[in-house]
Short mmCIF file of C-alpha atoms in Angstrom, two decimals:
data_model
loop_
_atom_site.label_atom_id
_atom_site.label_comp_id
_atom_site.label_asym_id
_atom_site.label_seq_id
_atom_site.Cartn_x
_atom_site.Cartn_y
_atom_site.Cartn_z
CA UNK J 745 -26.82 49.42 0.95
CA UNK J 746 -30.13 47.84 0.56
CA UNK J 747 -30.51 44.49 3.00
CA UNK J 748 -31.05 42.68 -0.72
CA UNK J 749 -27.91 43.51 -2.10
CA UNK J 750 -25.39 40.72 -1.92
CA UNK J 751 -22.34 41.44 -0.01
CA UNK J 752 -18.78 39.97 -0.47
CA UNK J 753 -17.30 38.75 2.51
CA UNK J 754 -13.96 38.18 3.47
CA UNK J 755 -13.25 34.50 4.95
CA UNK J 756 -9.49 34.49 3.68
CA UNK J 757 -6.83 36.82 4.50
CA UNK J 758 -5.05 35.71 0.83
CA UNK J 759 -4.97 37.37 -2.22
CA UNK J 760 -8.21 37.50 -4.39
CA UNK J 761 -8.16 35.37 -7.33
CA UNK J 762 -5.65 36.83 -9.88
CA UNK J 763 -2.98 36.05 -13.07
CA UNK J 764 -0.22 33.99 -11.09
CA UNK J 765 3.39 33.71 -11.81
CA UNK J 766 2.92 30.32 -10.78
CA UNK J 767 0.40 28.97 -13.04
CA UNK J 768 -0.50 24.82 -12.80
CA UNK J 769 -1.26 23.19 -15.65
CA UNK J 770 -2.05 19.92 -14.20
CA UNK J 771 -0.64 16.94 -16.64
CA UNK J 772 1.25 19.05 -18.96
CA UNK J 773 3.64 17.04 -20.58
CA UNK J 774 6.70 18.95 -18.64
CA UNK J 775 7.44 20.12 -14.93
CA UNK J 776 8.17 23.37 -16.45
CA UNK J 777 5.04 23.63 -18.25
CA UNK J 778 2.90 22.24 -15.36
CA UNK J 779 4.80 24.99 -13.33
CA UNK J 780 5.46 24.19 -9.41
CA UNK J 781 3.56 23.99 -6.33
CA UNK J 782 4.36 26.15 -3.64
CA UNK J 783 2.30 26.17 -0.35
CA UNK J 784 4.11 28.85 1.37
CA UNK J 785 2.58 30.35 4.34
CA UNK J 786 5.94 33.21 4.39
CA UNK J 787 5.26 34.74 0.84
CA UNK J 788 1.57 34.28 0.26
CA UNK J 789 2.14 36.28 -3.11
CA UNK J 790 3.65 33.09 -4.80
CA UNK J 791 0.80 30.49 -3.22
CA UNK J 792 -0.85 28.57 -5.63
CA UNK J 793 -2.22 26.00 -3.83
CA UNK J 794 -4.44 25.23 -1.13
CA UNK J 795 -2.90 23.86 2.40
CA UNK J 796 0.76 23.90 3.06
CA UNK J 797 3.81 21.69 2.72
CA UNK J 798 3.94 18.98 5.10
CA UNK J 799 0.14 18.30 5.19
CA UNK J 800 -0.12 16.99 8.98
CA UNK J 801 3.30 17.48 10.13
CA UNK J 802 3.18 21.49 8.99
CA UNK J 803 1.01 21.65 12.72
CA UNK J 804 4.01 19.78 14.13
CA UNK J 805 6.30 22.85 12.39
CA UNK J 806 3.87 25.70 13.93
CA UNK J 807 5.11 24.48 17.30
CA UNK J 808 8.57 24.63 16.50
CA UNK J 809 7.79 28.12 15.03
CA UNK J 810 5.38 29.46 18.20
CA UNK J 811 8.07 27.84 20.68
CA UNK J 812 11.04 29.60 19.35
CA UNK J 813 12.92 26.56 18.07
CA UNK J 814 12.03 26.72 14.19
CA UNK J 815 12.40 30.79 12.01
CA UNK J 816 9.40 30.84 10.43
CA UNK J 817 11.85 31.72 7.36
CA UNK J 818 13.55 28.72 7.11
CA UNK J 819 13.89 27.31 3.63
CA UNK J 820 15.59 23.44 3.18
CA UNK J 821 18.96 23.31 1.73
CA UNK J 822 18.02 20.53 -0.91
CA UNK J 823 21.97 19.93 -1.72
CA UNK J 824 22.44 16.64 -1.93
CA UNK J 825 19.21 15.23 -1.28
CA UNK J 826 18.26 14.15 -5.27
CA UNK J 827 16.67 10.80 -5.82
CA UNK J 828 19.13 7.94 -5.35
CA UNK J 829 17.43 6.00 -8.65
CA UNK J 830 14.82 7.61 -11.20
CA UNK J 831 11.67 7.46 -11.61
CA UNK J 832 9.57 8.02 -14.43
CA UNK J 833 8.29 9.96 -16.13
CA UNK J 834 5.85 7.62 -17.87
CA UNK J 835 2.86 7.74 -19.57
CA UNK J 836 0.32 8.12 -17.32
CA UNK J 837 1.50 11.12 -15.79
CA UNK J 838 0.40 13.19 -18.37
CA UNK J 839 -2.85 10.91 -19.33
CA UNK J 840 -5.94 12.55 -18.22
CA UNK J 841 -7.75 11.34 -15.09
CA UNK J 842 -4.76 8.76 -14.22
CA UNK J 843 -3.31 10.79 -11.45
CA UNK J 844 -4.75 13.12 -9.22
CA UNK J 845 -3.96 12.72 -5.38
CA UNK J 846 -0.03 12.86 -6.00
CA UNK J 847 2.66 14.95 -7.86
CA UNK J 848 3.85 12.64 -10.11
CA UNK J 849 7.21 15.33 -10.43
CA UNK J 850 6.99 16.06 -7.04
CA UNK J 851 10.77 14.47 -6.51
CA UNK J 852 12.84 15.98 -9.33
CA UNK J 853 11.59 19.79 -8.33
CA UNK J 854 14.87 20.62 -6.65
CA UNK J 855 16.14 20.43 -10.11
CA UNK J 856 13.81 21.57 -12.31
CA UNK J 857 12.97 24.73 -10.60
CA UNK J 858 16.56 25.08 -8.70
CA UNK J 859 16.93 28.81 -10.36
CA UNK J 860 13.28 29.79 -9.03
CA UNK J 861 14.04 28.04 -5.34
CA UNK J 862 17.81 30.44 -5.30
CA UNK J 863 15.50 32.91 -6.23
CA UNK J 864 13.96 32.49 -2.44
CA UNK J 865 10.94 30.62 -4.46
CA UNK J 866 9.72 28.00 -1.36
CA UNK J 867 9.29 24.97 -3.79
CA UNK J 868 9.88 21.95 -2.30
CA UNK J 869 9.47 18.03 -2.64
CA UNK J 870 6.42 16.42 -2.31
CA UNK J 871 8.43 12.61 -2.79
CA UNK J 872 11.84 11.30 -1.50
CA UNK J 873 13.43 8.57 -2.79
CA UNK J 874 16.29 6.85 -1.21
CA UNK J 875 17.68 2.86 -0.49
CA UNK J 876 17.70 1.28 3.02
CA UNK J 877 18.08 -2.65 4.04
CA UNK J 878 14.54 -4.48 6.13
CA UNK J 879 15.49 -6.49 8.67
CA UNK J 880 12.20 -8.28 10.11
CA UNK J 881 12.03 -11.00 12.94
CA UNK J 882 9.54 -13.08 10.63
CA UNK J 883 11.64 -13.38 7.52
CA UNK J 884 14.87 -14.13 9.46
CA UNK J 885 12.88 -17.18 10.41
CA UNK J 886 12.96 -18.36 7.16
CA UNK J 887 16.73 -18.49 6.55
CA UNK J 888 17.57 -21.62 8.42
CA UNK J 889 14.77 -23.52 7.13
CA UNK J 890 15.21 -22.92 3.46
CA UNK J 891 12.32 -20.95 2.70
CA UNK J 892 14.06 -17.95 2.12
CA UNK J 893 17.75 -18.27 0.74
CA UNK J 894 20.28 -15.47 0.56
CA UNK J 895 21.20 -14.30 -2.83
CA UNK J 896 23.77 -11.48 -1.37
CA UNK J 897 21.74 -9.02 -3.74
CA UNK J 898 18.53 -8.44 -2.44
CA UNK J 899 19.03 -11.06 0.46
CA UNK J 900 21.91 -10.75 2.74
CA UNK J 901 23.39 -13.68 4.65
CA UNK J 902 22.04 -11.71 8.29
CA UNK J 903 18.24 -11.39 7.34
CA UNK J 904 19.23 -7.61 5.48
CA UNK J 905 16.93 -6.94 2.85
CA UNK J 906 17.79 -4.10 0.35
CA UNK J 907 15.02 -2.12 -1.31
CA UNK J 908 14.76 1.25 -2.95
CA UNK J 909 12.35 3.57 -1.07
CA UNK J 910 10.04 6.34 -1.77
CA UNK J 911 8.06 8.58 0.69
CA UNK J 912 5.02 10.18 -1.30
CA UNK J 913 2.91 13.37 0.33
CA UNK J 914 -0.62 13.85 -1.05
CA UNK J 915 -1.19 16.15 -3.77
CA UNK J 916 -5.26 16.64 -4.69
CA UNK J 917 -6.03 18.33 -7.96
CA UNK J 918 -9.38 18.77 -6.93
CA UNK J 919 -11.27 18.71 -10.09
CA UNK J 920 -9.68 15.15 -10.68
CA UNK J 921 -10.43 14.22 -7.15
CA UNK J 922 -14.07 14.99 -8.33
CA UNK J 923 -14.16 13.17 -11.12
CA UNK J 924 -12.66 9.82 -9.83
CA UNK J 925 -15.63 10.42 -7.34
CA UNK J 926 -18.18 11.47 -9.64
CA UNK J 927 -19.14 14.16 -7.48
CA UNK J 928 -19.07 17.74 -8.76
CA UNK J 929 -16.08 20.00 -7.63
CA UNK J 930 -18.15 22.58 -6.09
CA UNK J 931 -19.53 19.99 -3.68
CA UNK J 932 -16.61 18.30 -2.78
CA UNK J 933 -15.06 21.78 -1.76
CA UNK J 934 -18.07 22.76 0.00
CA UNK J 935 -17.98 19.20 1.92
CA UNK J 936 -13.84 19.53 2.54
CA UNK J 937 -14.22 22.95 3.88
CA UNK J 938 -17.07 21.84 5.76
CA UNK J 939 -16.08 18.60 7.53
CA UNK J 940 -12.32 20.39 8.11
CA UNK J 941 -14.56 22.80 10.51
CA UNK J 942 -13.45 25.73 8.04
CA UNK J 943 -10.23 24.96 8.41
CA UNK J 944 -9.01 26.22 4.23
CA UNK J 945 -11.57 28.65 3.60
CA UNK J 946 -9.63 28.99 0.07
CA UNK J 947 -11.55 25.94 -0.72
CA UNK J 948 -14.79 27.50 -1.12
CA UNK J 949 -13.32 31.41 -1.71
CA UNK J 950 -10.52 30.54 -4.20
CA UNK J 951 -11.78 28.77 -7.04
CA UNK J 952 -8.72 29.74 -8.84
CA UNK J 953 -6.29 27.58 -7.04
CA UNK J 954 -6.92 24.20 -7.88
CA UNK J 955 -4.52 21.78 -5.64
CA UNK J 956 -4.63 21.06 -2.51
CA UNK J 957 -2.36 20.15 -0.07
CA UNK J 958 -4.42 18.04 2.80
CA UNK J 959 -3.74 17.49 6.63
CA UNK J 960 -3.42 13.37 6.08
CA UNK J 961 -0.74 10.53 5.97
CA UNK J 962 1.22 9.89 2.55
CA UNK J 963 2.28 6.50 1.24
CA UNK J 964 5.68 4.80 1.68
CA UNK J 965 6.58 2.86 -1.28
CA UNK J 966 9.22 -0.41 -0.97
CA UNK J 967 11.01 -1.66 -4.28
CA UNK J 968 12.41 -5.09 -4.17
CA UNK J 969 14.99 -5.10 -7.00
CA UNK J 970 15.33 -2.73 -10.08
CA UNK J 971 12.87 0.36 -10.02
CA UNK J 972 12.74 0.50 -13.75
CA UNK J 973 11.45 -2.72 -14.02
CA UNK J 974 8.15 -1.95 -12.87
CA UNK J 975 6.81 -0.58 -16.06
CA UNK J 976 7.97 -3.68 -18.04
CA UNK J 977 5.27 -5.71 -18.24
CA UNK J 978 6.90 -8.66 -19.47
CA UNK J 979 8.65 -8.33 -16.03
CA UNK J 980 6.68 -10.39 -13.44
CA UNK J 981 5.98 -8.28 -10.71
CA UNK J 982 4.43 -9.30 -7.29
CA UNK J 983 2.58 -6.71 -5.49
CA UNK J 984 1.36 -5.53 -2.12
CA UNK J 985 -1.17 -2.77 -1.64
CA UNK J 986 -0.89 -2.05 2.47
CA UNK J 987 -3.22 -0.55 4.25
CA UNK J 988 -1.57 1.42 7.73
CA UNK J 989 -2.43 -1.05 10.64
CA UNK J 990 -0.63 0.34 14.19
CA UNK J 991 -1.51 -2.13 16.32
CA UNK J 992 -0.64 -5.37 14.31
CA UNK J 993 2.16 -3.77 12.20
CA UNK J 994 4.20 -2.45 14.45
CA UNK J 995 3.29 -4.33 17.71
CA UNK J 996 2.03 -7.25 16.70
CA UNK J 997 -1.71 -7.31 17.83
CA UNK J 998 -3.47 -10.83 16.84
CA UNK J 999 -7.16 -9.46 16.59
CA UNK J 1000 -6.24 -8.81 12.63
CA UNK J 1001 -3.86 -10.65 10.12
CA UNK J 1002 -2.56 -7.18 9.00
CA UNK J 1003 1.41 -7.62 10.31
CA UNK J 1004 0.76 -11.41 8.81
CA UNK J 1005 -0.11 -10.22 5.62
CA UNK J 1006 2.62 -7.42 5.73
CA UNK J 1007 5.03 -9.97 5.82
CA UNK J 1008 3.75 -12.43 3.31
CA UNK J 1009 3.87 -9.89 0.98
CA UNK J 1010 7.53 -9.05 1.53
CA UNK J 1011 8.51 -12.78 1.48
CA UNK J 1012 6.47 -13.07 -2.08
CA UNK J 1013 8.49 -9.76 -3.08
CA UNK J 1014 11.93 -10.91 -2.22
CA UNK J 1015 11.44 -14.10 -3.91
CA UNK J 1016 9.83 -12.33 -7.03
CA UNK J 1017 13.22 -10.15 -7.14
CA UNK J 1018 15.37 -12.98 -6.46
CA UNK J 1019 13.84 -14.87 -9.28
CA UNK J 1020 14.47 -11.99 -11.71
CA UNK J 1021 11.12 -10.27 -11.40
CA UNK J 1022 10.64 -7.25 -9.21
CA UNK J 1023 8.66 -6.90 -5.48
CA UNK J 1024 6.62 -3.90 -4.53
CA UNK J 1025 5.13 -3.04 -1.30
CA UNK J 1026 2.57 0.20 -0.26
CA UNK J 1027 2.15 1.14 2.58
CA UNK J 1028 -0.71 3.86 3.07
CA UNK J 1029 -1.43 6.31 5.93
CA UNK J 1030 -5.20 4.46 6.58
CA UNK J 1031 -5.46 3.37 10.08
CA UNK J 1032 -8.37 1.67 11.00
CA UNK J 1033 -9.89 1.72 7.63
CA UNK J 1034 -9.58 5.38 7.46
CA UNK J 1035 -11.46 5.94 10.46
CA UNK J 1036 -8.49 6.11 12.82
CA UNK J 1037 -7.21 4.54 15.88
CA UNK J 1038 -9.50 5.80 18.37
CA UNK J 1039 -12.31 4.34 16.26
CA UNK J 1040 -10.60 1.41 15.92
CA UNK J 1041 -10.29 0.74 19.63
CA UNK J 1042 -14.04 1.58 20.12
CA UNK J 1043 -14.60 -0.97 17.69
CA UNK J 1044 -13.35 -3.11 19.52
CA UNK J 1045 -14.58 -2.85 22.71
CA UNK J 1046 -17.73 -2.70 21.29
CA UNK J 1047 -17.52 -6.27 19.23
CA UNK J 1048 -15.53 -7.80 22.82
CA UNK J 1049 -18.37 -6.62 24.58
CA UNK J 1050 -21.61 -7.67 22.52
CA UNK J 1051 -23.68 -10.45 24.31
CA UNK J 1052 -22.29 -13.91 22.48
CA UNK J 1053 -18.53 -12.40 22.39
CA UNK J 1054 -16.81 -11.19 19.17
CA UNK J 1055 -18.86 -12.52 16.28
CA UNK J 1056 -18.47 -12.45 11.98
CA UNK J 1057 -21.57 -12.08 12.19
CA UNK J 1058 -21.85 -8.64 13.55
CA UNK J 1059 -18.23 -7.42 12.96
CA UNK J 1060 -19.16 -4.89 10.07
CA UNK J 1061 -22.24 -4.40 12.07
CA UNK J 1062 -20.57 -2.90 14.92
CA UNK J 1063 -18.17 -0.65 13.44
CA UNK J 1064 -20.65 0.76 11.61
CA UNK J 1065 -22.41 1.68 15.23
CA UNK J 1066 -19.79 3.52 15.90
CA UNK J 1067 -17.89 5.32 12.97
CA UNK J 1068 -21.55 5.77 11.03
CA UNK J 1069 -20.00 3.71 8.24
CA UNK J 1070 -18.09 0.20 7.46
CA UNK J 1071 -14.68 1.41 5.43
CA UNK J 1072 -13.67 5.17 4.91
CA UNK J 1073 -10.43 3.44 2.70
CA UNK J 1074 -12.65 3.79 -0.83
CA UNK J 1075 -9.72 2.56 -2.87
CA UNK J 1076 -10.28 4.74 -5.59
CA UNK J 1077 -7.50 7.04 -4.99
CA UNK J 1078 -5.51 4.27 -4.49
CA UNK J 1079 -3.47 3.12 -7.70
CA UNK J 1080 -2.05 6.67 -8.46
CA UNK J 1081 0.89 5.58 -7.01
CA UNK J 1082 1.00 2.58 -9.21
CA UNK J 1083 0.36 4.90 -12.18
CA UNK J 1084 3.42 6.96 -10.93
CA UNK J 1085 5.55 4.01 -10.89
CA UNK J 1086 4.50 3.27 -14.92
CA UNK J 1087 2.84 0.05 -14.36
CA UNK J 1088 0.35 -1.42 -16.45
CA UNK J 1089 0.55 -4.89 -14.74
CA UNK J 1090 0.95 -6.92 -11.83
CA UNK J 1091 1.19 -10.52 -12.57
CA UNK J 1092 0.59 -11.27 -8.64
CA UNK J 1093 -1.40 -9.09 -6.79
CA UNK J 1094 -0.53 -10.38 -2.24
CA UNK J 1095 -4.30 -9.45 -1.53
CA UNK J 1096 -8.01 -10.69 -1.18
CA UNK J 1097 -9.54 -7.57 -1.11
CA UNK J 1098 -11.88 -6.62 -4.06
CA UNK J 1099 -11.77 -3.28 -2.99
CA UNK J 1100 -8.33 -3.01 -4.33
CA UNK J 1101 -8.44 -5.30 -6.90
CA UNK J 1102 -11.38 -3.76 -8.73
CA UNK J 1103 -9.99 -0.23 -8.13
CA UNK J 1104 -7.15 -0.99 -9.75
CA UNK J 1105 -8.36 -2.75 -12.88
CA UNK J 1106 -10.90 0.10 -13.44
CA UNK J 1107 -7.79 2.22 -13.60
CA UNK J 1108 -6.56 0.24 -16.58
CA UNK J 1109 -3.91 -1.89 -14.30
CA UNK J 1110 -4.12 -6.02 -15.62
CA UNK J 1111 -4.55 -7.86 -12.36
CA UNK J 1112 -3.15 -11.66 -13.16
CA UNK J 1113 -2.78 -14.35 -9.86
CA UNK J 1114 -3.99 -13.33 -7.22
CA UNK J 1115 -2.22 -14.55 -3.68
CA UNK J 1116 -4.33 -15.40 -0.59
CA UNK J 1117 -2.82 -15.24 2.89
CA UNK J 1118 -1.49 -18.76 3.92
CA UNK J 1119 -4.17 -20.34 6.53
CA UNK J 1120 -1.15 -21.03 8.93
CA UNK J 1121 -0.20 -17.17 9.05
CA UNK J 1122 -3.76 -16.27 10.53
CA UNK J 1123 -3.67 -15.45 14.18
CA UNK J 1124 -6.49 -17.21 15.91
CA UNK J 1125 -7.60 -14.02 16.89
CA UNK J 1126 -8.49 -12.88 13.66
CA UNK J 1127 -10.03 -15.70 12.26
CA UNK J 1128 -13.43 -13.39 12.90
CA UNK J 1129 -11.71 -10.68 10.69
CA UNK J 1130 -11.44 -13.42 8.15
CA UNK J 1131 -14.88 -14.88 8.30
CA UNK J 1132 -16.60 -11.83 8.09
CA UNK J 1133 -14.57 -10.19 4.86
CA UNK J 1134 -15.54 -13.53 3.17
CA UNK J 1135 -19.70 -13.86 4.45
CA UNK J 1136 -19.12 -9.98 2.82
CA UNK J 1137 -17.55 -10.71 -0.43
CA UNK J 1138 -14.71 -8.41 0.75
CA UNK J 1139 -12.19 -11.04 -0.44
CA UNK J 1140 -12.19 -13.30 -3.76
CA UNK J 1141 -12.47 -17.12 -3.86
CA UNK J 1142 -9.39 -18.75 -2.41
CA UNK J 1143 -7.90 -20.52 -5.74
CA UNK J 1144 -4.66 -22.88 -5.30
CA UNK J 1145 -1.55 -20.48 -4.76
CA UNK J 1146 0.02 -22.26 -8.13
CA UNK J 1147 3.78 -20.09 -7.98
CA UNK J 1148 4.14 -21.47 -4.49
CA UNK J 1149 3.31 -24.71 -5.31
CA UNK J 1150 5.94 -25.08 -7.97
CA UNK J 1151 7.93 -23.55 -5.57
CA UNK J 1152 7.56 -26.22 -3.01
CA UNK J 1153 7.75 -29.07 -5.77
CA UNK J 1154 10.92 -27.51 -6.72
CA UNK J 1155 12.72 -27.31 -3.09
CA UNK J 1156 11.22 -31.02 -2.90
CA UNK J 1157 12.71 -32.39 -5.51
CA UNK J 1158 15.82 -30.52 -4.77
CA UNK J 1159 16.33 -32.80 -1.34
CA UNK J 1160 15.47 -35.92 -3.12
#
């Protein structure tokens, strides 16, 4: 072989590109005509995607496997485990360009493509959906001073809060992941392969398979009052877009107003329900704006640690130090999940961010009120936070919160 003559190389030990069984049409109009997506690492024969099922938890399954505790042929019994309400399907799911990081069928394929899955077919669910009842500290507060009143419905007498929930794992059509990018799909393959340290070599060897299943955190998706609602736009509905803080969600750190904000927007989401409207909170897998915890921390000694203390002034400054850059979040991925839920509108939007609020309207979603944080939820920690998003023009102009002040005129005149 002359040293000029290219050579193919093997970096995959898959099958070569080839007519599949298991063909994906992306936004066909049908989950039988956009066929299924099966990331099985058992029968690589009916892959057709890239990745596996489980995206970070699958190296959480290899353990159980290498250990002993899990057969590598284990297949879930999906008996029982259908959606609890429906969802969809709308219009957007078939609309070009609306949805690309999710499946929007991803949670009726236990029926769809039961025959193919008792065929020994490893299909499963990329989305759950099921009901539960919130019970938080903050909004139990509320109850004996009036500010939140028990309906029995979506409010129970104890603090109980019942919502419909939805777990959602990512699903990338690449060459729509490119496009809501503007970047070209060879390049973003070439860059995924390349920051994953080679990890899916099928990225840059299989340009037939175009999904992919990546290693990162879904969404969880809370539904104050009836699900089919949300498409209706002459339904208000009040809206949270939550971005995954550890620290301040879950154990109440005061250096942000994340767990603040959390909870606003599930007090603005009962009450939207209660008053015949629907609430809607998601919650995505970004901690510390997509740069993850251990960033996060850094950041923070760093900013603690600067001569003249933690400052506005230099809080973008200093993450950017460290992680290279000030927000891996870019929103743009964001409002699939709205698109999967059908809606079109959100008459108040619980956020300050641009970020979200532009990504959203660019995806065709009418943004009406939007709904600053209240200035007495604010730890004084994270006043810093709050100066620095605004010298930025991360947030929009604080306007009058007009809802809650008919609201408070109302429960006023009420006493009189």
């Amino acid at each position: 072989m002359s040293i000029n003559q290219p050579r193919h190389i093997r970096l995959t030990s898959h099958p070569e590109p080839q007519a599949h069984r298991w063909q994906i049409a992306w936004g066909a109009a049908t989950p039988a005509a956009r066929g299924p997506v099966i990331g099985s690492v058992t029968r690589p024969g009916d892959r057709n995607v890239i990745g596996t099922h489980g995206g970070s938890y699958s190296l959480y399954r290899a353990l159980a496997v290498s250990s002993g505790t899990l057969s590598p042929l284990q297949r879930p019994d999906l008996a029982n485990t259908h959606p609890v309400t429906a969802i969809g399907p709308y219009p957007q799911w078939t609309e070009p360009g609306k949805i690309v990081s999710l499946d929007p069928w991803g949670h009726v394929v236990g029926d769809v493509f039961g025959d193919a899955i008792a065929e020994g077919i490893d299909i499963r669910p990329s989305i759950a959906i099921t009901r539960a009842r919130l019970n938080m500290a903050e909004l139990n507060a509320l109850l004996p001073t009036g500010d939140l009143k028990p309906d029995g419905v979506i409010l129970h007498p104890g603090g109980d809060i019942s919502v419909t929930k939805a777990a959602v794992d990512p699903v990338w059509w690449l060459p729509g992941i490119a496009g809501r990018f503007g970047v070209q799909e060879h390049d973003l393959r070439r860059t995924l392969f390349e920051q994953t340290g080679g990890m899916y070599p099928e990225l840059v060897t299989r340009p037939d398979l175009s999904v992919f299943l990546p290693p990162i955190g879904g969404i969880s998706v809370y539904i104050f009052g009836d699900p089919a609602k949300l498409a209706d736009r002459r339904v208000p509905l009040t809206c949270r877009v939550h971005d995954e803080c550890n620290g301040s969600d879950v154990f109440g750190s005061d250096i942000c107003t994340c767990r603040p904000y959390l909870i606003h927007g599930i007090e603005e989401s009962v009450r939207a329900a209660q008053e015949g409207g629907v609430g809607l909170v998601v919650y995505n897998r970004k901690e510390g704006r997509a740069l993850g915890e251990v960033t996060k921390f850094l950041v923070y000694n760093a900013r603690k640690r600067q001569e003249g203390g933690d400052q506005a002034a230099t809080y973008f400054e200093r993450t950017e130090c460290v992680a290279g850059v000030q927000d891996a979040r870019f929103q743009q991925l964001m409002p699939d999940v709205l698109h999967w839920l059908g809606i079109t509108k959100i008459h108040r939007l619980v956020s300050m961010s641009n970020m979200k609020h532009d990504a959203m309207v660019e995806q065709g979603i009418e943004i009406g009120e939007r709904v600053p944080i209240p200035a007495n939820r604010i730890p004084p920690d994270a006043s810093v936070e709050i100066e620095a998003k605004k010298a930025a023009g991360y947030y929009a102009p604080e306007v009058p919160d007009e809802a809650a002040l008919k609201r408070t005129i109302g429960r006023a005149l009420g006493e009189m």
